[in-house]
Structure formats: C-alpha cells, structure tokens
mmCIF file of C-alpha atoms in Angstrom:
data_model
loop_
_atom_site.group_PDB
_atom_site.id
_atom_site.type_symbol
_atom_site.label_atom_id
_atom_site.label_comp_id
_atom_site.label_asym_id
_atom_site.label_seq_id
_atom_site.Cartn_x
_atom_site.Cartn_y
_atom_site.Cartn_z
ATOM 1 C CA MET O 1 73.793 43.506 112.085
ATOM 2 C CA ASN O 2 75.666 43.267 108.767
ATOM 3 C CA LYS O 3 73.680 46.238 107.410
ATOM 4 C CA LEU O 4 74.685 48.315 110.429
ATOM 5 C CA PHE O 5 78.325 47.327 109.985
ATOM 6 C CA ILE O 6 78.233 48.253 106.260
ATOM 7 C CA LEU O 7 76.558 51.583 107.059
ATOM 8 C CA ILE O 8 79.237 52.448 109.655
ATOM 9 C CA TYR O 9 81.960 51.423 107.214
ATOM 10 C CA LEU O 10 80.526 53.621 104.422
ATOM 11 C CA VAL O 11 80.184 56.634 106.729
ATOM 12 C CA THR O 12 83.792 56.191 107.931
ATOM 13 C CA LEU O 13 85.077 55.820 104.368
ATOM 14 C CA SER O 14 83.111 58.865 103.245
ATOM 15 C CA THR O 15 84.550 60.938 106.114
ATOM 16 C CA ALA O 16 88.106 59.812 105.335
ATOM 17 C CA LEU O 17 87.763 60.691 101.643
ATOM 18 C CA SER O 18 86.321 64.066 102.534
ATOM 19 C CA ALA O 19 89.306 64.770 104.819
ATOM 20 C CA CYS O 20 91.722 63.888 102.008
ATOM 21 C CA ASN O 21 90.029 66.376 99.671
ATOM 22 C CA ASN O 22 90.195 69.098 102.330
ATOM 23 C CA SER O 23 93.961 68.651 102.840
ATOM 24 C CA SER O 24 94.687 69.895 99.299
ATOM 25 C CA THR O 25 92.434 72.889 99.952
ATOM 26 C CA ASP O 26 94.330 73.591 103.177
ATOM 27 C CA THR O 27 97.606 73.518 101.237
ATOM 28 C CA GLU O 28 96.208 75.959 98.681
ATOM 29 C CA VAL O 29 95.033 78.307 101.443
ATOM 30 C CA TYR O 30 98.464 78.042 103.124
ATOM 31 C CA HIS O 31 100.230 79.003 99.881
ATOM 32 C CA GLU O 32 97.774 81.874 99.386
ATOM 33 C CA LYS O 33 98.509 83.142 102.903
ATOM 34 C CA LEU O 34 102.246 83.025 102.184
ATOM 35 C CA ALA O 35 101.837 84.885 98.920
ATOM 36 C CA ASN O 36 99.299 87.372 100.279
ATOM 37 C CA PRO O 37 99.215 87.413 104.096
ATOM 38 C CA SER O 38 96.482 90.068 104.238
ATOM 39 C CA SER O 39 93.983 88.064 102.172
ATOM 40 C CA SER O 40 91.147 86.102 103.659
ATOM 41 C CA SER O 41 91.179 82.333 103.676
ATOM 42 C CA SER O 42 89.696 81.978 100.214
ATOM 43 C CA LYS O 43 90.660 79.167 97.877
ATOM 44 C CA SER O 44 93.525 79.822 95.517
ATOM 45 C CA ASN O 45 95.350 78.016 92.758
ATOM 46 C CA THR O 46 98.669 79.503 93.845
ATOM 47 C CA ILE O 47 101.645 77.486 92.654
ATOM 48 C CA PRO O 48 104.986 77.511 94.493
ATOM 49 C CA PRO O 49 107.731 79.418 92.684
ATOM 50 C CA THR O 50 109.995 77.740 90.201
ATOM 51 C CA HIS O 51 113.321 78.993 88.945
ATOM 52 C CA SER O 52 112.270 78.802 85.305
ATOM 53 C CA GLU O 53 109.158 80.963 85.514
ATOM 54 C CA GLU O 54 109.557 84.302 83.784
ATOM 55 C CA ILE O 55 109.922 87.324 86.031
ATOM 56 C CA GLN O 56 107.967 90.424 85.065
ATOM 57 C CA ASP O 57 109.039 94.066 85.603
ATOM 58 C CA ASN O 58 112.466 92.931 86.722
ATOM 59 C CA THR O 59 114.539 95.652 85.111
ATOM 60 C CA VAL O 60 113.160 98.375 87.352
ATOM 61 C CA ILE O 61 114.994 98.767 90.629
ATOM 62 C CA ASP O 62 115.548 102.035 92.412
ATOM 63 C CA LEU O 63 118.826 101.730 94.340
ATOM 64 C CA LYS O 64 117.935 104.758 96.477
ATOM 65 C CA LYS O 65 114.736 103.016 97.550
ATOM 66 C CA VAL O 66 116.719 99.842 98.248
ATOM 67 C CA GLU O 67 119.052 101.892 100.434
ATOM 68 C CA LYS O 68 116.109 103.281 102.445
ATOM 69 C CA VAL O 69 114.637 99.806 102.901
ATOM 70 C CA ILE O 70 118.012 98.483 104.057
ATOM 71 C CA GLN O 71 118.400 101.289 106.592
ATOM 72 C CA LYS O 72 114.905 100.573 107.913
ATOM 73 C CA ASP O 73 114.860 96.762 107.892
ATOM 74 C CA PHE O 74 118.577 95.961 108.227
ATOM 75 C CA PRO O 75 120.009 98.456 110.728
ATOM 76 C CA GLU O 76 123.594 97.711 111.737
ATOM 77 C CA SER O 77 123.844 94.801 109.341
ATOM 78 C CA GLN O 78 126.124 94.143 106.382
ATOM 79 C CA LEU O 79 124.421 93.984 103.000
ATOM 80 C CA LEU O 80 125.337 90.770 101.136
ATOM 81 C CA SER O 81 123.177 90.768 98.015
ATOM 82 C CA ILE O 82 120.123 92.087 96.224
ATOM 83 C CA LYS O 83 118.552 89.961 93.524
ATOM 84 C CA SER O 84 115.470 89.390 91.457
ATOM 85 C CA ASP O 85 113.270 86.620 92.707
ATOM 86 C CA ASN O 86 110.093 84.823 91.797
ATOM 87 C CA TYR O 87 107.784 84.524 94.769
ATOM 88 C CA TYR O 88 104.824 82.286 93.988
ATOM 89 C CA GLY O 89 104.671 83.465 90.391
ATOM 90 C CA LYS O 90 105.127 87.156 91.170
ATOM 91 C CA SER O 91 108.137 89.339 90.574
ATOM 92 C CA ALA O 92 109.984 90.040 93.815
ATOM 93 C CA ILE O 93 113.279 91.293 95.207
ATOM 94 C CA ARG O 94 115.329 89.320 97.752
ATOM 95 C CA VAL O 95 117.639 91.331 100.013
ATOM 96 C CA THR O 96 120.210 89.394 102.054
ATOM 97 C CA SER O 97 122.233 90.840 104.923
ATOM 98 C CA ARG O 98 124.197 89.593 107.895
ATOM 99 C CA ILE O 99 124.642 90.594 111.517
ATOM 100 C CA GLY O 100 127.552 88.556 112.857
ATOM 101 C CA ALA O 101 126.887 84.935 111.954
ATOM 102 C CA THR O 102 123.159 85.442 111.375
ATOM 103 C CA ARG O 103 122.164 85.728 107.729
ATOM 104 C CA LYS O 104 118.864 87.515 107.210
ATOM 105 C CA GLU O 105 116.833 87.407 103.990
ATOM 106 C CA ILE O 106 113.733 89.456 103.304
ATOM 107 C CA ILE O 107 111.653 89.056 100.162
ATOM 108 C CA TYR O 108 109.833 92.205 99.020
ATOM 109 C CA ASN O 109 107.366 92.827 96.249
ATOM 110 C CA SER O 110 108.937 94.262 93.090
ATOM 111 C CA THR O 111 108.389 97.862 94.238
ATOM 112 C CA LEU O 112 109.876 97.236 97.709
ATOM 113 C CA ASP O 113 106.639 98.461 99.312
ATOM 114 C CA LYS O 114 105.681 95.236 101.047
ATOM 115 C CA LYS O 115 107.513 92.392 102.793
ATOM 116 C CA LEU O 116 106.393 89.026 101.471
ATOM 117 C CA ASP O 117 108.559 86.691 103.544
ATOM 118 C CA ASN O 118 111.723 86.555 105.641
ATOM 119 C CA TYR O 119 114.267 84.009 106.780
ATOM 120 C CA ASN O 120 117.119 83.886 109.285
ATOM 121 C CA HIS O 121 119.999 81.440 108.957
ATOM 122 C CA TYR O 122 123.038 80.725 111.076
ATOM 123 C CA ASP O 123 126.215 80.783 108.985
ATOM 124 C CA LYS O 124 129.250 79.598 110.928
ATOM 125 C CA HIS O 125 131.546 80.043 107.885
ATOM 126 C CA TYR O 126 130.748 83.675 107.188
ATOM 127 C CA ASP O 127 133.340 86.064 105.807
ATOM 128 C CA GLU O 128 133.315 89.660 107.102
ATOM 129 C CA ASN O 129 134.765 90.899 103.798
ATOM 130 C CA LYS O 130 131.880 89.598 101.666
ATOM 131 C CA LYS O 131 129.653 92.635 101.829
ATOM 132 C CA ILE O 132 128.425 95.236 99.419
ATOM 133 C CA ASN O 133 127.511 98.873 99.616
ATOM 134 C CA LEU O 134 125.516 100.953 97.185
ATOM 135 C CA ILE O 135 128.038 103.780 96.814
ATOM 136 C CA ASN O 136 128.911 104.522 93.182
ATOM 137 C CA ILE O 137 126.976 101.500 91.899
ATOM 138 C CA ILE O 138 125.880 101.730 88.276
ATOM 139 C CA SER O 139 122.160 101.214 87.744
ATOM 140 C CA LEU O 140 120.715 97.932 86.592
ATOM 141 C CA ASN O 141 119.707 99.564 83.296
ATOM 142 C CA GLU O 142 123.303 100.701 82.750
ATOM 143 C CA ALA O 143 124.498 97.164 83.504
ATOM 144 C CA ILE O 144 122.006 95.809 80.941
ATOM 145 C CA ASP O 145 123.260 98.278 78.314
ATOM 146 C CA ILE O 146 126.874 97.290 78.999
ATOM 147 C CA GLY O 147 125.923 93.600 78.852
ATOM 148 C CA ALA O 148 124.100 94.073 75.525
ATOM 149 C CA LYS O 149 127.158 95.787 74.020
ATOM 150 C CA ALA O 150 129.437 93.052 75.347
ATOM 151 C CA ILE O 151 127.419 90.282 73.695
ATOM 152 C CA ASN O 152 126.475 92.405 70.671
ATOM 153 C CA HIS O 153 122.897 91.303 71.141
ATOM 154 C CA GLU O 154 119.696 92.705 72.659
ATOM 155 C CA PHE O 155 119.526 91.679 76.316
ATOM 156 C CA ASN O 156 116.055 90.545 77.431
ATOM 157 C CA ILE O 157 116.835 90.160 81.108
ATOM 158 C CA ASP O 158 115.292 87.272 83.050
ATOM 159 C CA GLU O 159 117.274 87.522 86.278
ATOM 160 C CA TRP O 160 119.724 89.883 87.957
ATOM 161 C CA LYS O 161 121.823 89.963 91.100
ATOM 162 C CA LEU O 162 124.059 92.486 92.834
ATOM 163 C CA THR O 163 126.603 90.731 95.045
ATOM 164 C CA PHE O 164 130.233 90.480 96.136
ATOM 165 C CA GLU O 165 132.247 88.147 93.900
ATOM 166 C CA ASP O 166 135.174 86.293 95.471
ATOM 167 C CA ASP O 167 137.038 85.698 92.216
ATOM 168 C CA GLU O 168 137.039 89.368 91.288
ATOM 169 C CA GLN O 169 137.133 90.747 94.853
ATOM 170 C CA ALA O 170 134.549 93.294 93.738
ATOM 171 C CA ILE O 171 130.845 94.073 93.802
ATOM 172 C CA VAL O 172 129.306 92.722 90.611
ATOM 173 C CA TRP O 173 126.091 92.781 88.648
ATOM 174 C CA GLU O 174 125.139 89.358 87.318
ATOM 175 C CA ILE O 175 122.506 89.681 84.601
ATOM 176 C CA GLU O 176 121.082 86.920 82.481
ATOM 177 C CA ASP O 177 118.530 86.192 79.826
ATOM 178 C CA LYS O 178 117.596 82.882 78.217
ATOM 179 C CA ASP O 179 120.773 82.864 76.069
ATOM 180 C CA PHE O 180 123.481 84.743 77.980
ATOM 181 C CA GLU O 181 124.804 85.487 81.439
ATOM 182 C CA VAL O 182 127.038 88.525 81.887
ATOM 183 C CA GLN O 183 129.015 89.397 85.007
ATOM 184 C CA LEU O 184 130.386 92.921 85.328
ATOM 185 C CA ASN O 185 131.915 95.231 87.894
ATOM 186 C CA ALA O 186 129.062 97.168 89.493
ATOM 187 C CA GLN O 187 131.164 100.287 89.975
ATOM 188 C CA THR O 188 133.283 100.512 86.817
ATOM 189 C CA GLY O 189 131.199 98.524 84.330
ATOM 190 C CA GLU O 190 134.147 96.306 83.386
ATOM 191 C CA VAL O 191 132.866 93.021 81.970
ATOM 192 C CA TYR O 192 134.355 90.029 83.804
ATOM 193 C CA ASP O 193 132.618 87.063 82.277
ATOM 194 C CA ILE O 194 130.146 86.098 79.539
ATOM 195 C CA ASP O 195 128.478 82.680 79.438
ATOM 196 C CA SER O 196 126.171 81.443 76.716
#
C-alpha cells in the first residue's frame, strides 16, 4: 500500500514539475507570436522590450510614407505623435492618433510595411488642439543636423519623436542620443531646449 502511495505521489510530482517547465515555454511562444504573428508556434528566446536597448536603423523615416499609412490606418483621426520605438528588440515606429476621446496607437516595423501591435485607450482629458500635421515638417535627418550644430557634437541618435509640445505651442522634433536631448521646432528648425 505504501509503495502504491509513493508511486502515485511521484507521478503527481513529476506531472506538476513538467507543467511548470511548459509554462515558461508558453510565455516564450506568446512573446514570439506578439513579435511575429505570422510565425508558427516554435520556441523563441524573445525578450520583452526595454527602454535602454539600442534601436537600429532609427534615423530613416519617410514622412510621405507615414502620411500614406496615416490616411489608410487613421482615417478621420487627429495625428498626435510619431516616434521611434523598440518592439521586442526590433526597431519600430509608434504612431498615435485620436478620434474624439479614443486614443489609438499602432506599432509598425521600421519600414512601416507591417503592423506589429495596436492599442486603444479612452482619454477623458484630451485636448483638441494637441495634434500635428506633416505639412512643412523638416525631415528627421535635417533635425539631426540642426541638433548636432546646436550641441557642437556628432549626434548618434538613439530615439526620436515628432509631437505637439504644450510649452512651445508648436510641433517639435525631440531627438536624443546617450549624451544629449535636443528639442526643436519641426517646421522652422528653431532649437528650443538642449539637455545633457
């Protein structure tokens, strides 16, 4: 009787330990599906994104392509921001817009060819005036050149953002590298702020 009890106990313990090991695999597969929805359910060592990971190919952004994506994916909405992002270790672009009190965010791959994720949020404190347009916006490369001249230093950009800034009441480029953050008017190129 005791041998039977011990055998049942060992089988139960073995099954429980096996289930614990499978839960980490399920998490890995879940993260892989988020990062690459079209992939099969193969194992992956995908790590969730962190703010400090370096973003690759982040100085290339075609504003005309952004405009086409916005017209397609954000019809009748107000554009709030476009920024570099790190999506599970890969360079990405996050576009945020609003329709009324609903804030919509879509994360695209760095070439804006593929949607990686999307979110909708209710924002009861939204401001109708906080919107941007892409008319007469200087390119990101121009903003980087202006930023480099302003800090008198080569600018190795880590992150960028195009958004409406309350303090300046203007659309601004925010560009930063590991040493500096520069904020400048996205239409005139006037430098507003430099942080080091």
